[in-house]
CSV table of C-alpha atoms in Angstrom, one decimal:
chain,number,residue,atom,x,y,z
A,25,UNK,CA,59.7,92.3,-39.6
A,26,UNK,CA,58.8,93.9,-36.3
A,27,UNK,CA,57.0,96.5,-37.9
A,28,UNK,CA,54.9,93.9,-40.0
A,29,UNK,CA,53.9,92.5,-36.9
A,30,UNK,CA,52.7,95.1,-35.1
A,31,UNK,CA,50.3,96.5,-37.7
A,32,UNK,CA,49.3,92.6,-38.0
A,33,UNK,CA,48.6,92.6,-34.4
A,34,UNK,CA,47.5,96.5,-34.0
A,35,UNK,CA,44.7,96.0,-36.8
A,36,UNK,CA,43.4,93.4,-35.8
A,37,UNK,CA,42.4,94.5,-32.3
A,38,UNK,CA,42.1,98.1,-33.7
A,39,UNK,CA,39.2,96.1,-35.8
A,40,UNK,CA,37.8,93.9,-33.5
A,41,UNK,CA,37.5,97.0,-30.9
A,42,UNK,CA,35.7,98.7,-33.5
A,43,UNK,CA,33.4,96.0,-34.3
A,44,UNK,CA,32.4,95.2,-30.3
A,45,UNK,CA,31.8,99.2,-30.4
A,46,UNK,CA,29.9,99.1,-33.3
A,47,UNK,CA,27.5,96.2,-32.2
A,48,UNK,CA,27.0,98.2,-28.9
A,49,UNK,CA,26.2,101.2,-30.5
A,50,UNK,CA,23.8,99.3,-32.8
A,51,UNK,CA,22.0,97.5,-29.9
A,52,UNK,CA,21.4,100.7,-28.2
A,53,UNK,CA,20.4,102.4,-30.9
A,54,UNK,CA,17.8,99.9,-32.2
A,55,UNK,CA,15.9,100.6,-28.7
A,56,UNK,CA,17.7,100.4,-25.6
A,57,UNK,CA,16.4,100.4,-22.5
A,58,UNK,CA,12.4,99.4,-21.6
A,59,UNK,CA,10.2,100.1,-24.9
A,60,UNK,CA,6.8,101.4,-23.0
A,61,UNK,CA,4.5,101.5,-25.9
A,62,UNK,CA,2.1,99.2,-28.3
A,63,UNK,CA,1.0,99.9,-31.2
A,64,UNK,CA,-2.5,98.0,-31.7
A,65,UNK,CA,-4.6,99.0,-28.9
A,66,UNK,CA,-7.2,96.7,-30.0
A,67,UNK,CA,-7.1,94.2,-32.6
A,68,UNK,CA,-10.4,91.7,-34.0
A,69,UNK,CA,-9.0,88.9,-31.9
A,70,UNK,CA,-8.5,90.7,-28.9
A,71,UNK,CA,-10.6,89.6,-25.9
A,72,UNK,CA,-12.1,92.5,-24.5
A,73,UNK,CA,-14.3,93.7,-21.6
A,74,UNK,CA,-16.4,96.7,-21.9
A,75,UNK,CA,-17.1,98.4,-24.8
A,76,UNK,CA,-14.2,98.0,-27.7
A,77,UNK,CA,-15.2,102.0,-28.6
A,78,UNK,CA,-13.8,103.2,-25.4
A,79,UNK,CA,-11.3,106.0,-25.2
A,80,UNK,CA,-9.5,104.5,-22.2
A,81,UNK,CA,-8.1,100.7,-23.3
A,82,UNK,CA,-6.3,99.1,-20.8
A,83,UNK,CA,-4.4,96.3,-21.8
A,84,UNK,CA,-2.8,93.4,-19.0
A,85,UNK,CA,-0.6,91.1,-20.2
A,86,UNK,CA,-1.3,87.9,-18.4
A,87,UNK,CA,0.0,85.0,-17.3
A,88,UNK,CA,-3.1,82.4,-15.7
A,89,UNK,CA,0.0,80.9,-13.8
A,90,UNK,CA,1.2,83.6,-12.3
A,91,UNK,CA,0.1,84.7,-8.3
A,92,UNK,CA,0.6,88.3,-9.2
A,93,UNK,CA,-1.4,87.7,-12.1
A,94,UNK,CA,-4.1,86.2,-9.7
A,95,UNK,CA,-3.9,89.2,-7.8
A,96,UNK,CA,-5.2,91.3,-10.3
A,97,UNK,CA,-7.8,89.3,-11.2
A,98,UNK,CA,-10.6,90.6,-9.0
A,99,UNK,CA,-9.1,94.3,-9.3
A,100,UNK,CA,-9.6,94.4,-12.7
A,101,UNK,CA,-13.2,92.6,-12.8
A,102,UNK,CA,-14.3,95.3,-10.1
A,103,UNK,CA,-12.5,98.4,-12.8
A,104,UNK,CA,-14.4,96.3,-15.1
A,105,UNK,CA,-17.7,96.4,-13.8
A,106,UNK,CA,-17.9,100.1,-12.2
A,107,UNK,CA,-16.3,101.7,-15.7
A,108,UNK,CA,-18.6,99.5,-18.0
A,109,UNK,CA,-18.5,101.1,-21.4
A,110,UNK,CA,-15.7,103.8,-20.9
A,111,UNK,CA,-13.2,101.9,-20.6
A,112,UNK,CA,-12.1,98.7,-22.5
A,113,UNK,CA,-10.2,96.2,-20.9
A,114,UNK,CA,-8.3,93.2,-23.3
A,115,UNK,CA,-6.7,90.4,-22.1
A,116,UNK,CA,-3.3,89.5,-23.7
A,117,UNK,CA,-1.5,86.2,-23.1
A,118,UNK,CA,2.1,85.8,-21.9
A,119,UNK,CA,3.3,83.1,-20.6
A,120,UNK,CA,6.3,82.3,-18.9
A,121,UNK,CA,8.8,79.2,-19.3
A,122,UNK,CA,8.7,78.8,-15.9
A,123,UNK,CA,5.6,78.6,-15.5
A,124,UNK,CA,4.6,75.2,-16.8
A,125,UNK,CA,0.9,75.0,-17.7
A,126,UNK,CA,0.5,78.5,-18.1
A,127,UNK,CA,0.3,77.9,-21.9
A,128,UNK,CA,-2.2,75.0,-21.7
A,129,UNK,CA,-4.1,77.2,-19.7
A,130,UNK,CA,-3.9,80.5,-22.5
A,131,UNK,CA,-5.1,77.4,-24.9
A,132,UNK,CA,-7.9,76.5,-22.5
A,133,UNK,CA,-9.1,79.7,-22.5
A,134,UNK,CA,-8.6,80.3,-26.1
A,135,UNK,CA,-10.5,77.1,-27.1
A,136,UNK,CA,-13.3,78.7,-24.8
A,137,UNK,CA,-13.3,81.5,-26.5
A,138,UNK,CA,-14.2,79.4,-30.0
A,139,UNK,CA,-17.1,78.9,-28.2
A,140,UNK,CA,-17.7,82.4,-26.6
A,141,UNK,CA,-16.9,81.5,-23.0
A,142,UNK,CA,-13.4,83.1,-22.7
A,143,UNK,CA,-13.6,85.3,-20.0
A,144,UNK,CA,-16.0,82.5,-18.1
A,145,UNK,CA,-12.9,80.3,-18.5
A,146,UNK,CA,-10.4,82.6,-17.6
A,147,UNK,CA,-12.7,83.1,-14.4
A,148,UNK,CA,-12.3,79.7,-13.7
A,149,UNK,CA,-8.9,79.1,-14.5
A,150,UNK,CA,-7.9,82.0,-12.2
A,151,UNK,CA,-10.1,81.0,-9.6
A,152,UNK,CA,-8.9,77.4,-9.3
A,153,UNK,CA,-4.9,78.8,-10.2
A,154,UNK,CA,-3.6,76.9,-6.6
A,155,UNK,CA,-5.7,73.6,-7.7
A,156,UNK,CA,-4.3,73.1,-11.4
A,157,UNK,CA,-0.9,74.5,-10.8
A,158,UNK,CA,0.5,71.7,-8.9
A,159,UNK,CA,-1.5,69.1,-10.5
A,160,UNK,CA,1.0,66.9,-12.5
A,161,UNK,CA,-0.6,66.8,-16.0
A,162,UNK,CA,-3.8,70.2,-16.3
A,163,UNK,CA,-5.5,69.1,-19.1
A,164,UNK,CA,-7.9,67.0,-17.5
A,165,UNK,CA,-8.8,69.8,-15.3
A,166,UNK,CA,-9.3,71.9,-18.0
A,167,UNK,CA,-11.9,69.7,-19.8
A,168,UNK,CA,-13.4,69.3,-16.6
A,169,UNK,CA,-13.9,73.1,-16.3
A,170,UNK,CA,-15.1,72.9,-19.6
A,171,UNK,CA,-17.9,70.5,-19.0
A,172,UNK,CA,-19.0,72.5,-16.0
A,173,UNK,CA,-19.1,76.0,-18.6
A,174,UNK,CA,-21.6,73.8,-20.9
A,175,UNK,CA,-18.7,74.1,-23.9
A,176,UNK,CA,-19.3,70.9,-26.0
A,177,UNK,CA,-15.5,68.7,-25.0
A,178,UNK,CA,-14.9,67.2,-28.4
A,179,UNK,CA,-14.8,70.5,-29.8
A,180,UNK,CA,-13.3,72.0,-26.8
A,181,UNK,CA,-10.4,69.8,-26.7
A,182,UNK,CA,-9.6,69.7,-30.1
A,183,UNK,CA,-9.0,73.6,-30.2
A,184,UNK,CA,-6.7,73.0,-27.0
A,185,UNK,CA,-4.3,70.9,-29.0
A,186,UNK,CA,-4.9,72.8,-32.6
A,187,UNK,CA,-1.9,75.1,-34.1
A,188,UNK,CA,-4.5,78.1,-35.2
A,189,UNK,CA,-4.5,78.3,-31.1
A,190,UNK,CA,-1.1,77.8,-30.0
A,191,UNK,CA,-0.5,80.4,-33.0
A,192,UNK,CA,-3.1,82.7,-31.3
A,193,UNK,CA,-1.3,82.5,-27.9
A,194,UNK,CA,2.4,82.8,-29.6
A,195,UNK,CA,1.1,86.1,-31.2
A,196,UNK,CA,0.6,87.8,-27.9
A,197,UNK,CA,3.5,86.2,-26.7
A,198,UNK,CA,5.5,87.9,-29.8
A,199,UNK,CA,4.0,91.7,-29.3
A,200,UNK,CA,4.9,91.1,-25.3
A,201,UNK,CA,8.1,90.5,-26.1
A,202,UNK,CA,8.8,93.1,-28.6
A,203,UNK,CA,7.1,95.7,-25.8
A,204,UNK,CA,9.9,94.6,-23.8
A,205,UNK,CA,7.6,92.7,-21.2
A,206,UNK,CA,9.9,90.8,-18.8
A,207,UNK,CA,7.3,90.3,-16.0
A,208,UNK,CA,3.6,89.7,-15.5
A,209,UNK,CA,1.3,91.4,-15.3
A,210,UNK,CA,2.4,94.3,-17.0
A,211,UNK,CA,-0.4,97.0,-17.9
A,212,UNK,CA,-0.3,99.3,-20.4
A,213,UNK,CA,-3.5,102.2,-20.6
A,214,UNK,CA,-3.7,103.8,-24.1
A,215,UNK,CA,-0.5,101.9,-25.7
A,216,UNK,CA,1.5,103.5,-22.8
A,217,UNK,CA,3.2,101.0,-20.3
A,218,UNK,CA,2.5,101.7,-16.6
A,219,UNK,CA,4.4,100.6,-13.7
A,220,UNK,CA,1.5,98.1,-11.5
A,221,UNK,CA,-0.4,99.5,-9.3
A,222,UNK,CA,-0.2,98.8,-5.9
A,223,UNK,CA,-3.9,98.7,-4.9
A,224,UNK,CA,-7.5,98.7,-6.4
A,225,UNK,CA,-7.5,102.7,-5.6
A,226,UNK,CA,-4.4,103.4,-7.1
A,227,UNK,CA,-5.6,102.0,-10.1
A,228,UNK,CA,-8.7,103.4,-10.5
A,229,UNK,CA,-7.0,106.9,-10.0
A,230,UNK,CA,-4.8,106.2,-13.3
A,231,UNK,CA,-7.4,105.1,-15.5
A,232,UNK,CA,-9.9,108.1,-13.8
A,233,UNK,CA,-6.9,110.5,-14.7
A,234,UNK,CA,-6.8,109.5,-18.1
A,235,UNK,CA,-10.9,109.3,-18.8
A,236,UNK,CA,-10.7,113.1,-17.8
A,237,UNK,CA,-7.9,113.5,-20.9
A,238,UNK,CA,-9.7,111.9,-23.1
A,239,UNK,CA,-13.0,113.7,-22.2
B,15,UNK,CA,63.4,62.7,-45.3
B,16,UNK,CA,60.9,63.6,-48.2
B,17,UNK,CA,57.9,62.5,-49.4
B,18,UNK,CA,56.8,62.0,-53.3
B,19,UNK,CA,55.9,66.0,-53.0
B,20,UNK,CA,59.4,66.7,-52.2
B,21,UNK,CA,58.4,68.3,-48.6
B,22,UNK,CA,59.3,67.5,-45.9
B,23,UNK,CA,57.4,64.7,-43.9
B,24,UNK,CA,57.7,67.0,-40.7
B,25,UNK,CA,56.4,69.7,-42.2
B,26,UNK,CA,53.4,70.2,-42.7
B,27,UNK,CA,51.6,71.7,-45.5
B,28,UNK,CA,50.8,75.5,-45.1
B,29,UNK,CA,47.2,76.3,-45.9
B,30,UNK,CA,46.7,78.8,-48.9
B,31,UNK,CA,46.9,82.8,-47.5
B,32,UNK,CA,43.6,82.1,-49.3
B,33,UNK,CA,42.0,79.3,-46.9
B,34,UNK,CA,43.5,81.2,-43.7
B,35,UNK,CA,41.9,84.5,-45.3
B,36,UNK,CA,38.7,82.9,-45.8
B,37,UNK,CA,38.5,81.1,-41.9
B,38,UNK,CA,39.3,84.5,-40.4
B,39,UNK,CA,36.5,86.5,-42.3
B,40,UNK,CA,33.8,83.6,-41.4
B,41,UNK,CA,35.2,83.6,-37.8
B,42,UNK,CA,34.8,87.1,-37.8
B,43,UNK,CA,31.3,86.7,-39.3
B,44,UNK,CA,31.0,85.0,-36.3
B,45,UNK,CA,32.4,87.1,-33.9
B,46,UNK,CA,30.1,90.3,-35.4
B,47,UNK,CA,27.0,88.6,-35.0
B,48,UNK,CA,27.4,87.3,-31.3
B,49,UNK,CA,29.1,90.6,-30.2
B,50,UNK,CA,25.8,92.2,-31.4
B,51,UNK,CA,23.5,89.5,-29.7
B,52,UNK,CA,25.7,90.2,-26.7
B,53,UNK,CA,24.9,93.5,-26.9
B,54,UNK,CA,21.5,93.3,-27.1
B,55,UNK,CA,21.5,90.7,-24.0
B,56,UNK,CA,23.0,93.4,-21.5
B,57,UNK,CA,21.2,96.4,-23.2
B,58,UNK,CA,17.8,95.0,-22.8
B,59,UNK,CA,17.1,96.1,-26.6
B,60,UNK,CA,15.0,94.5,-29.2
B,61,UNK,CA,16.5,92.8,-32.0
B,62,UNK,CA,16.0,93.9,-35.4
B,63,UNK,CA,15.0,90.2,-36.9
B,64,UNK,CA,13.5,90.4,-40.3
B,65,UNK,CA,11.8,87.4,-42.0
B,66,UNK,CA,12.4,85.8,-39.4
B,67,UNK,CA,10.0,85.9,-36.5
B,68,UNK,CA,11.6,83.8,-33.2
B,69,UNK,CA,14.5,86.0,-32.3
B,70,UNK,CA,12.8,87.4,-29.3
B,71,UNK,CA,11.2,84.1,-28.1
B,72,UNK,CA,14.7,82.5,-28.9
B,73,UNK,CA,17.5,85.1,-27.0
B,74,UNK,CA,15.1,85.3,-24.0
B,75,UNK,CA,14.2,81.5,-23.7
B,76,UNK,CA,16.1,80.0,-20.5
B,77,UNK,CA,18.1,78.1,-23.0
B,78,UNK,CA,20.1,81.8,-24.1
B,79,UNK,CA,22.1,81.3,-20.5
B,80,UNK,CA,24.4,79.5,-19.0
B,81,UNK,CA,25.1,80.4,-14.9
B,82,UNK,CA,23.3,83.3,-15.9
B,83,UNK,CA,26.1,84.3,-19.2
B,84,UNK,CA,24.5,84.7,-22.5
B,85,UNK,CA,25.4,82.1,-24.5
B,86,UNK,CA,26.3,84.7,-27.3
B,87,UNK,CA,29.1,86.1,-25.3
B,88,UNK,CA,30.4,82.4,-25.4
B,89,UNK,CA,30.0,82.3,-28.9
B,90,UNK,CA,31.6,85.6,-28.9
B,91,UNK,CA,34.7,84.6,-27.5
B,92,UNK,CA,34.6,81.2,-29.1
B,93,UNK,CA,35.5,83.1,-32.8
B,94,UNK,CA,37.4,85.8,-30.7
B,95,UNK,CA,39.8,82.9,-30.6
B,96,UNK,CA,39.5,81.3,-33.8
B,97,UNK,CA,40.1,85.3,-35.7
B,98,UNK,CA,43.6,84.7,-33.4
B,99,UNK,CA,44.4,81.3,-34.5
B,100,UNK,CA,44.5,82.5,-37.4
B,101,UNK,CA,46.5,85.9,-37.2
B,102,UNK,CA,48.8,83.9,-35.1
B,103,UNK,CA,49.4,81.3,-37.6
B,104,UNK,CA,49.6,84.4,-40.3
B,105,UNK,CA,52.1,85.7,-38.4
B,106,UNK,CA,54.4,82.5,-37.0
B,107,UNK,CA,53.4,79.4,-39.1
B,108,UNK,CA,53.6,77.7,-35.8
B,109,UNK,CA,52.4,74.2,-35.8
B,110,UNK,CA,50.5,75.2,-32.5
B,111,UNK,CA,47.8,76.5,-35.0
B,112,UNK,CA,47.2,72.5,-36.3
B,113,UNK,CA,46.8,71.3,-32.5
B,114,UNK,CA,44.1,73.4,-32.0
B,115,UNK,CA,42.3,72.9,-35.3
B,116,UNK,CA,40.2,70.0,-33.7
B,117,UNK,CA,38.5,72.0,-31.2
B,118,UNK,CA,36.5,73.4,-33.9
B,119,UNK,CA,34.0,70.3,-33.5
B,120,UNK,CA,33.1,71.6,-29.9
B,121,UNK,CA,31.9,75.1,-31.8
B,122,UNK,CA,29.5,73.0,-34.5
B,123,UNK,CA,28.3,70.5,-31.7
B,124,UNK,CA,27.5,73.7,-29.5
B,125,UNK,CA,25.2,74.9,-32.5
B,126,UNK,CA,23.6,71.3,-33.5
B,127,UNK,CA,22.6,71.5,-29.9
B,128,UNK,CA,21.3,75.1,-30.0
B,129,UNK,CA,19.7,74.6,-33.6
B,130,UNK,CA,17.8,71.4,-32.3
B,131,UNK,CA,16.7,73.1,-28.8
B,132,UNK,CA,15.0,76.3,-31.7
B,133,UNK,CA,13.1,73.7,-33.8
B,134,UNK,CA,12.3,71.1,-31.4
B,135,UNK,CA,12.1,72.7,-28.1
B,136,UNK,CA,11.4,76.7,-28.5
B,137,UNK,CA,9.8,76.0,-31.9
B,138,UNK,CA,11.2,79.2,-32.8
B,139,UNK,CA,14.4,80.1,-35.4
B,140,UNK,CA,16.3,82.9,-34.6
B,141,UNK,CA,18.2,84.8,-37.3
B,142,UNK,CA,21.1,85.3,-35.9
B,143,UNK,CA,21.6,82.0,-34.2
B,144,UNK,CA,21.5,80.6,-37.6
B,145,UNK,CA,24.2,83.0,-38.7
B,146,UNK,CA,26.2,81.9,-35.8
B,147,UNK,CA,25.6,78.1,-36.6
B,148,UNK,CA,26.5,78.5,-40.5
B,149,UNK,CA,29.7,80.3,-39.1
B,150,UNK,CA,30.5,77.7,-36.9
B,151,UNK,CA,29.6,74.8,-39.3
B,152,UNK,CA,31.9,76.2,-42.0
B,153,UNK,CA,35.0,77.0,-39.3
B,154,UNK,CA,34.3,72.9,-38.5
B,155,UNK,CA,34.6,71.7,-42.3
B,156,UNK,CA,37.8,74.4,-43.3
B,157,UNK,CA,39.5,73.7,-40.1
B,158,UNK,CA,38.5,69.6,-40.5
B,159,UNK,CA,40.0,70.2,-44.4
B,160,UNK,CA,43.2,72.0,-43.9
B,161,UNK,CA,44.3,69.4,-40.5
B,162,UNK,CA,43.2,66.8,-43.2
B,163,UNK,CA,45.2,68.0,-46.2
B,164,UNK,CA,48.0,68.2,-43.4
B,165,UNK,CA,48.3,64.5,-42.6
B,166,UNK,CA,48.0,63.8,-46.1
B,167,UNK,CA,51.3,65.3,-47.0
B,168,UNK,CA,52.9,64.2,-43.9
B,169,UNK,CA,52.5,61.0,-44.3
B,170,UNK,CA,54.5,59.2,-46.8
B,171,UNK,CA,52.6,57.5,-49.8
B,172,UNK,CA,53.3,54.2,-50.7
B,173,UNK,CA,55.1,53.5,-53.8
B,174,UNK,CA,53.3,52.5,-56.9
């Protein structure tokens, strides 16, 4: 009887030990630690700056939101502009829970884009980041922007609220997440992830480091 | 005194090796799937998710933690204890099993709560939340059926 129930007892935690290290040794193996690479380095619905054909593509996932992210902003305009065509810089959405219009402002920007202004939006947006941030309810602000970019508002805000965009925005969201992206921005050059740079010259030595690989 | 099944009224009636067989297994189910979710939660790994496409958005909402504890290592422990309920009751037949039959509801209101936040909230199914909630659902109705068949025996019928 004793026996009995000790090998009731023994295989049952001898089996539950070797399930817990079984889903441990699963979980690590299906890609422990920080995964530090994407795949599609450009895709058709990417926004991009510069020329798409470039060797060097660095991609930021963004959150409008985000002060760091802000931060950035005017770095990356200035790589932007002294790189031109050599190096393609795409914009990729990720934005965090906490951060509570930072999705109305990826489908702001998104519903620009419909209408070709995206990066003049995300300009804006970025530039006025302290103004709609604490401002109770964004929208508003965002049609305003909007109507000061020329965008026709009916069409405007119906892409704000559609699906197609919150789909569009969810997509980035999904390949952040599967990168492992816990933080924003996070900057990946060629597919490779990249810890942020700490200043405008840092930067531009990375992506001038890489130029001369790919040359 | 006996009731028209000739057992005793105090006793009550002993699930089927069958019924406690089938409890452990899905309580193991259970206990499988948030181990590995728990896994995943402390080794920062991605989840291999299949045809379905939220698991990501889903175990890193804010709604995965509680004080900062993944909810799956809740879950975890919650069948921990329901895989020795059972053994225990294998092993004694103690009527202890019975009392703690109805705190199966708090496992199937935990997932109605987590299944609503994933379609209404997060907008986003996760795979093996709904593993953990069909596990949980099905502890509820066993659990709800076997304290039910009890009090069905041990109550006397009335004569016809």
């Amino acid at each position: 009887m004793k026996k009995k129930r000790v090998a009731l007892w023994g295989g049952t935690i001898l089996i539950l030990v070797v399930a817990v290290g079984g889903a441990i040794w699963i979980a690590n193996r299906d890609g422990g630690g920080d995964v530090t690479t994407i795949e599609n380095l450009i895709r058709a619905e990417d926004h991009v700056k510069g020329s798409a054909s470039a060797m060097v593509v660095v991609t930021e996932y963004s959150d409008f939101q985000c002060p760091a992210c802000k931060t950035y902003y005017p770095v990356i305009q200035t790589l932007a502009e002294e790189y031109g065509d050599k190096v393609a810089f795409v914009y990729r959405h990720f934005p965090l829970p906490q951060h509570q219009h930072a999705k109305r402002a990826a489908y702001a920007a998104e519903a620009a884009g419909k209408q070709g202004k995206f990066w003049e939006m995300h300009d804006k947006i970025f530039d006025n980041q302290d103004a709609w941030s604490r401002a109770e309810s964004a929208e508003g602000i965002f049609l305003g922007y909007a109507r000061e970019l020329g965008l026709d508002e009916d069409a405007f805000a119906q892409d704000s609220a559609s699906d197609e965009t919150a789909i569009r925005v969810k997509k980035d969201l999904e390949e952040g997440r599967q990168a492992r992206i816990n933080a924003t921005p996070t900057f990946f050059i060629n597919g490779s992830k990249i810890e942020s740079p700490r200043s405008y010259d840092e930067f531009k030595r990375i992506i001038s480091e890489r130029t001369a690989k790919t040359q | 005194m006996t009731n028209s099944n000739g057992l005793s009224a105090s006793e009550p009636q002993k699930p089927s090796n069958r019924t406690l067989i089938l409890f452990g297994a899905i309580a193991f189910i259970g206990f499988l799937d948030s181990a590995y979710l728990t896994a995943t939660h402390y080794a920062g790994s991605a989840l291999s998710c299949g045809f379905f496409t939220g698991c990501e958005q889903v175990t890193s909402s804010a709604y995965s933690e509680v004080f900062g504890i993944p909810i799956a290592l809740f879950g975890s422990l919650y069948y921990l204890f329901w895989i020795c309920a059972a053994i225990f009751y294998y092993d004694t037949r103690s009527h202890l099993f019975f009392r703690a039959l109805p705190f199966a509801i708090l496992g199937f209101i935990a997932s109605l709560g987590l299944m609503g936040i994933q379609i209404f909230i997060l907008d986003a199914i996760c795979l093996y939340c709904v593993i953990s909630a069909t596990s949980s659902t099905l502890i509820f109705i066993i659990a709800y059926a076997m304290r039910g068949a009890r009090r069905s025996l041990t109550q006397p019928r009335p004569a016809l």
